[in-house]
PDB file of C-alpha atoms in Angstrom:
ATOM      1  CA  MET A   1     -92.604  98.900-194.190  1.00 64.00           C
ATOM      2  CA  SER A   2     -93.132  98.150-197.647  1.00 69.00           C
ATOM      3  CA  ARG A   3     -90.505  95.173-198.518  1.00 67.00           C
ATOM      4  CA  SER A   4     -88.308  97.774-200.762  1.00 65.00           C
ATOM      5  CA  ALA A   5     -87.197  99.522-197.258  1.00 60.00           C
ATOM      6  CA  ARG A   6     -87.867  95.308-195.118  1.00 64.00           C
ATOM      7  CA  ARG A   7     -84.554  94.729-198.494  1.00 65.00           C
ATOM      8  CA  ILE A   8     -82.413  98.287-198.205  1.00 66.00           C
ATOM      9  CA  THR A   9     -82.244  97.541-193.910  1.00 59.00           C
ATOM     10  CA  ALA A  10     -82.422  93.982-194.295  1.00 59.00           C
ATOM     11  CA  THR A  11     -78.412  94.587-196.714  1.00 60.00           C
ATOM     12  CA  VAL A  12     -77.470  97.770-195.045  1.00 55.00           C
ATOM     13  CA  LEU A  13     -77.329  95.575-191.806  1.00 57.00           C
ATOM     14  CA  ALA A  14     -75.378  93.091-193.105  1.00 55.00           C
ATOM     15  CA  SER A  15     -73.505  95.131-194.989  1.00 57.00           C
ATOM     16  CA  GLY A  16     -72.401  96.601-191.132  1.00 53.00           C
ATOM     17  CA  ALA A  17     -71.813  93.304-190.208  1.00 49.00           C
ATOM     18  CA  LEU A  18     -69.134  92.556-192.253  1.00 47.00           C
ATOM     19  CA  LEU A  19     -68.015  95.632-192.502  1.00 45.00           C
ATOM     20  CA  ALA A  20     -67.777  95.507-188.048  1.00 47.00           C
ATOM     21  CA  ALA A  21     -66.431  92.390-188.402  1.00 43.00           C
ATOM     22  CA  ALA A  22     -63.608  93.058-191.240  1.00 43.00           C
ATOM     23  CA  ALA A  23     -63.180  95.687-188.409  1.00 41.00           C
ATOM     24  CA  LEU A  24     -61.472  94.044-185.531  1.00 40.00           C
ATOM     25  CA  PRO A  25     -58.439  93.883-184.887  1.00 40.00           C
ATOM     26  CA  ALA A  26     -55.650  90.911-185.186  1.00 37.00           C
ATOM     27  CA  SER A  27     -55.969  89.610-182.166  1.00 32.00           C
ATOM     28  CA  ALA A  28     -58.831  89.479-180.668  1.00 33.00           C
ATOM     29  CA  ASP A  29     -59.519  85.632-182.294  1.00 35.00           C
ATOM     30  CA  GLY A  30     -57.597  85.023-179.297  1.00 37.00           C
ATOM     31  CA  ARG A  31     -54.173  84.749-179.937  1.00 40.00           C
ATOM     32  CA  ASP A  32     -51.054  85.793-179.987  1.00 44.00           C
ATOM     33  CA  HIS A  33     -49.861  85.707-183.548  1.00 43.00           C
ATOM     34  CA  GLY A  34     -45.803  86.048-182.058  1.00 47.00           C
ATOM     35  CA  HIS A  35     -45.925  88.919-179.873  1.00 47.00           C
ATOM     36  CA  ASP A  36     -44.770  87.185-177.503  1.00 52.00           C
ATOM     37  CA  ARG A  37     -47.855  89.097-175.369  1.00 52.00           C
ATOM     38  CA  PRO A  38     -51.402  87.112-173.036  1.00 47.00           C
ATOM     39  CA  THR A  39     -53.600  87.434-175.569  1.00 51.00           C
ATOM     40  CA  HIS A  40     -55.305  87.292-171.899  1.00 65.00           C
ATOM     41  CA  ARG A  41     -55.530  88.053-167.558  1.00 77.00           C
ATOM     42  CA  SER A  42     -54.478  84.644-166.205  1.00 90.00           C
ATOM     43  CA  ALA A  43     -55.648  84.415-162.717  1.00 96.00           C
ATOM     44  CA  ILE A  44     -52.256  83.640-162.020  1.00 98.00           C
ATOM     45  CA  VAL A  45     -50.019  86.930-161.376  1.00 98.00           C
ATOM     46  CA  LEU A  46     -47.512  88.662-160.181  1.00 98.00           C
ATOM     47  CA  GLY A  47     -47.873  91.554-157.267  1.00 98.00           C
ATOM     48  CA  LYS A  48     -45.822  92.293-155.006  1.00 98.00           C
ATOM     49  CA  ILE A  49     -40.989  92.456-155.555  1.00 98.00           C
ATOM     50  CA  GLN A  50     -38.724  93.120-153.678  1.00 97.00           C
ATOM     51  CA  TYR A  51     -35.518  93.701-155.745  1.00 95.00           C
ATOM     52  CA  ASP A  52     -33.238  95.442-153.657  1.00 90.00           C
ATOM     53  CA  SER A  53     -32.025  93.259-150.439  1.00 91.00           C
ATOM     54  CA  PRO A  54     -33.164  95.449-147.575  1.00 91.00           C
ATOM     55  CA  GLY A  55     -29.930  96.465-144.654  1.00 88.00           C
ATOM     56  CA  ARG A  56     -26.026  95.561-146.921  1.00 88.00           C
ATOM     57  CA  ASP A  57     -26.094  93.437-149.235  1.00 90.00           C
ATOM     58  CA  ASN A  58     -23.478  91.396-147.691  1.00 95.00           C
ATOM     59  CA  GLY A  59     -24.723  87.675-149.871  1.00 95.00           C
ATOM     60  CA  SER A  60     -25.940  85.746-146.804  1.00 97.00           C
ATOM     61  CA  ASN A  61     -28.451  83.695-147.252  1.00 97.00           C
ATOM     62  CA  ARG A  62     -30.073  85.580-145.085  1.00 96.00           C
ATOM     63  CA  SER A  63     -28.901  88.372-147.671  1.00 97.00           C
ATOM     64  CA  LEU A  64     -30.657  86.230-150.477  1.00 97.00           C
ATOM     65  CA  ASN A  65     -34.366  85.570-148.646  1.00 98.00           C
ATOM     66  CA  ALA A  66     -35.517  89.357-148.204  1.00 97.00           C
ATOM     67  CA  GLU A  67     -34.913  89.213-152.258  1.00 97.00           C
ATOM     68  CA  TRP A  68     -38.394  88.526-153.486  1.00 98.00           C
ATOM     69  CA  VAL A  69     -41.313  88.100-155.687  1.00 98.00           C
ATOM     70  CA  THR A  70     -44.784  87.105-154.450  1.00 98.00           C
ATOM     71  CA  VAL A  71     -47.188  85.323-157.733  1.00 98.00           C
ATOM     72  CA  THR A  72     -51.063  85.137-157.071  1.00 98.00           C
ATOM     73  CA  ASN A  73     -53.625  83.363-158.079  1.00 98.00           C
ATOM     74  CA  THR A  74     -57.000  85.793-157.804  1.00 98.00           C
ATOM     75  CA  SER A  75     -59.175  82.268-158.802  1.00 97.00           C
ATOM     76  CA  ARG A  76     -61.699  80.847-156.984  1.00 97.00           C
ATOM     77  CA  HIS A  77     -59.821  77.752-157.639  1.00 97.00           C
ATOM     78  CA  SER A  78     -56.271  76.215-157.229  1.00 98.00           C
ATOM     79  CA  VAL A  79     -54.123  76.111-159.922  1.00 98.00           C
ATOM     80  CA  ASN A  80     -51.373  73.721-160.816  1.00 98.00           C
ATOM     81  CA  LEU A  81     -48.035  75.349-161.598  1.00 98.00           C
ATOM     82  CA  ARG A  82     -45.914  72.605-161.949  1.00 98.00           C
ATOM     83  CA  GLY A  83     -43.664  73.598-165.151  1.00 98.00           C
ATOM     84  CA  TRP A  84     -44.348  77.174-165.087  1.00 98.00           C
ATOM     85  CA  THR A  85     -40.623  80.162-164.852  1.00 98.00           C
ATOM     86  CA  LEU A  86     -40.092  82.125-163.724  1.00 98.00           C
ATOM     87  CA  SER A  87     -36.527  84.251-165.495  1.00 98.00           C
ATOM     88  CA  ASP A  88     -34.801  87.392-165.126  1.00 98.00           C
ATOM     89  CA  GLU A  89     -33.586  89.319-167.826  1.00 97.00           C
ATOM     90  CA  SER A  90     -30.322  87.668-167.893  1.00 97.00           C
ATOM     91  CA  HIS A  91     -32.026  84.807-168.211  1.00 97.00           C
ATOM     92  CA  ARG A  92     -31.344  83.133-165.095  1.00 98.00           C
ATOM     93  CA  THR A  93     -34.561  81.243-163.903  1.00 98.00           C
ATOM     94  CA  TYR A  94     -36.973  79.896-161.530  1.00 98.00           C
ATOM     95  CA  ARG A  95     -39.265  76.342-162.084  1.00 98.00           C
ATOM     96  CA  PHE A  96     -42.191  75.475-160.162  1.00 98.00           C
ATOM     97  CA  ASP A  97     -42.702  72.416-158.830  1.00 97.00           C
ATOM     98  CA  MET A  98     -46.640  72.929-157.067  1.00 98.00           C
ATOM     99  CA  ARG A  99     -50.512  74.007-157.149  1.00 98.00           C
ATOM    100  CA  LEU A 100     -51.760  77.301-155.880  1.00 98.00           C
ATOM    101  CA  PRO A 101     -54.166  77.260-153.905  1.00 98.00           C
ATOM    102  CA  ALA A 102     -56.992  79.760-154.390  1.00 98.00           C
ATOM    103  CA  ARG A 103     -56.876  83.330-153.455  1.00 98.00           C
ATOM    104  CA  SER A 104     -53.300  82.828-152.206  1.00 98.00           C
ATOM    105  CA  SER A 105     -49.633  83.925-152.859  1.00 98.00           C
ATOM    106  CA  VAL A 106     -46.049  82.941-152.809  1.00 98.00           C
ATOM    107  CA  ARG A 107     -43.668  84.565-152.552  1.00 98.00           C
ATOM    108  CA  VAL A 108     -40.660  83.316-154.298  1.00 98.00           C
ATOM    109  CA  HIS A 109     -37.546  84.083-152.257  1.00 98.00           C
ATOM    110  CA  THR A 110     -33.330  83.855-153.922  1.00 98.00           C
ATOM    111  CA  GLY A 111     -31.956  81.988-151.422  1.00 98.00           C
ATOM    112  CA  VAL A 112     -32.063  78.297-150.053  1.00 98.00           C
ATOM    113  CA  GLY A 113     -34.584  77.408-148.092  1.00 98.00           C
ATOM    114  CA  ARG A 114     -37.339  74.001-147.452  1.00 98.00           C
ATOM    115  CA  ASP A 115     -39.807  74.837-149.731  1.00 98.00           C
ATOM    116  CA  THR A 116     -43.476  76.080-147.632  1.00 97.00           C
ATOM    117  CA  ARG A 117     -46.822  76.592-149.383  1.00 95.00           C
ATOM    118  CA  HIS A 118     -45.538  80.381-149.179  1.00 97.00           C
ATOM    119  CA  ASP A 119     -42.946  80.418-149.358  1.00 98.00           C
ATOM    120  CA  VAL A 120     -40.288  78.731-152.419  1.00 98.00           C
ATOM    121  CA  TYR A 121     -36.443  79.243-152.470  1.00 98.00           C
ATOM    122  CA  GLN A 122     -33.798  79.069-156.218  1.00 98.00           C
ATOM    123  CA  ASP A 123     -31.383  77.532-154.240  1.00 98.00           C
ATOM    124  CA  ARG A 124     -29.503  79.887-155.127  1.00 98.00           C
ATOM    125  CA  ARG A 125     -25.988  82.138-154.060  1.00 97.00           C
ATOM    126  CA  SER A 126     -25.840  85.359-155.559  1.00 97.00           C
ATOM    127  CA  TYR A 127     -28.530  87.855-156.740  1.00 97.00           C
ATOM    128  CA  VAL A 128     -31.232  87.677-159.209  1.00 97.00           C
ATOM    129  CA  TRP A 129     -32.823  90.637-159.288  1.00 97.00           C
ATOM    130  CA  ASP A 130     -31.676  93.937-160.013  1.00 93.00           C
ATOM    131  CA  SER A 131     -32.157  97.778-159.742  1.00 93.00           C
ATOM    132  CA  ARG A 132     -32.719  97.501-163.751  1.00 96.00           C
ATOM    133  CA  ASP A 133     -34.829  94.304-164.227  1.00 97.00           C
ATOM    134  CA  THR A 134     -37.683  93.012-165.231  1.00 98.00           C
ATOM    135  CA  ALA A 135     -39.796  88.847-164.025  1.00 98.00           C
ATOM    136  CA  THR A 136     -40.878  87.732-166.183  1.00 98.00           C
ATOM    137  CA  LEU A 137     -43.631  84.567-165.407  1.00 98.00           C
ATOM    138  CA  ARG A 138     -44.147  81.540-167.692  1.00 98.00           C
ATOM    139  CA  ASP A 139     -46.596  78.613-167.940  1.00 98.00           C
ATOM    140  CA  ASN A 140     -45.502  75.208-169.039  1.00 97.00           C
ATOM    141  CA  ARG A 141     -45.719  75.868-172.878  1.00 97.00           C
ATOM    142  CA  GLY A 142     -43.227  79.774-172.260  1.00 98.00           C
ATOM    143  CA  ASN A 143     -46.607  81.362-172.798  1.00 98.00           C
ATOM    144  CA  ARG A 144     -46.605  84.813-171.387  1.00 98.00           C
ATOM    145  CA  VAL A 145     -48.670  85.150-168.322  1.00 98.00           C
ATOM    146  CA  ASP A 146     -47.507  88.726-166.277  1.00 98.00           C
ATOM    147  CA  SER A 147     -44.047  90.434-166.094  1.00 98.00           C
ATOM    148  CA  LYS A 148     -43.381  93.461-164.437  1.00 97.00           C
ATOM    149  CA  SER A 149     -40.601  95.596-164.997  1.00 97.00           C
ATOM    150  CA  TRP A 150     -38.942  98.371-162.136  1.00 96.00           C
ATOM    151  CA  GLY A 151     -35.589 101.293-162.560  1.00 92.00           C
ATOM    152  CA  ARG A 152     -36.463 102.472-166.101  1.00 76.00           C
ATOM    153  CA  PHE A 153     -40.020 105.036-165.873  1.00 59.00           C
ATOM    154  CA  ARG A 154     -39.385 108.195-166.097  1.00 50.00           C
ATOM    155  CA  GLY A 155     -36.007 108.244-166.080  1.00 48.00           C
ATOM    156  CA  ASP A 156     -36.688 106.178-161.724  1.00 44.00           C
ATOM    157  CA  ASP A 157     -32.804 105.512-160.133  1.00 42.00           C
ATOM    158  CA  ARG A 158     -34.581 105.849-156.425  1.00 41.00           C
ATOM    159  CA  ARG A 159     -33.510 103.560-154.384  1.00 41.00           C
ATOM    160  CA  ASP A 160     -36.687 103.036-152.547  1.00 41.00           C
ATOM    161  CA  GLY A 161     -36.464 100.156-150.654  1.00 44.00           C
ATOM    162  CA  GLY A 162     -36.685  98.061-153.801  1.00 50.00           C
ATOM    163  CA  TYR A 163     -40.907  97.536-153.086  1.00 48.00           C
ATOM    164  CA  ARG A 164     -42.475  97.628-157.068  1.00 46.00           C
ATOM    165  CA  GLY A 165     -45.979  97.346-156.932  1.00 49.00           C
ATOM    166  CA  ASN A 166     -48.053  96.641-160.401  1.00 43.00           C
ATOM    167  CA  ARG A 167     -46.706  99.181-163.012  1.00 37.00           C
TER     168      ARG A 167
END
């Protein structure tokens, strides 16, 4: 290849690299830019949600504890959840004070109970999760890690026992 052909090829390649860098989306730098959305997939995610306590909603502690949200650690390492929060659209908030082992889950119940490795309790005397709501999980810095909504999709007003998988 001639010297001028190599120069032209090098110029074209350099120009292409500059154009590709300029075309990257603003979020590609790994920052949120004020949009309150996760910039990377967290190992801590919301799992199953039972938002409508099965049976009669009589306000008993048993009925309150039948309403829950599962938080799952999908990584191979334990994660310190101290200071993390789980909240609904009305800003009712539960603050974690635990370490979640690798590849395990904890169920956050609404009512009163004794915390264990697999079940924690918000110690509330009234229901949290409405038939149309959003569960939001935030880390100890207030960054949104995951959220799930239900009851707003495709006119979805049916009562199907309350469980919602990933949406």
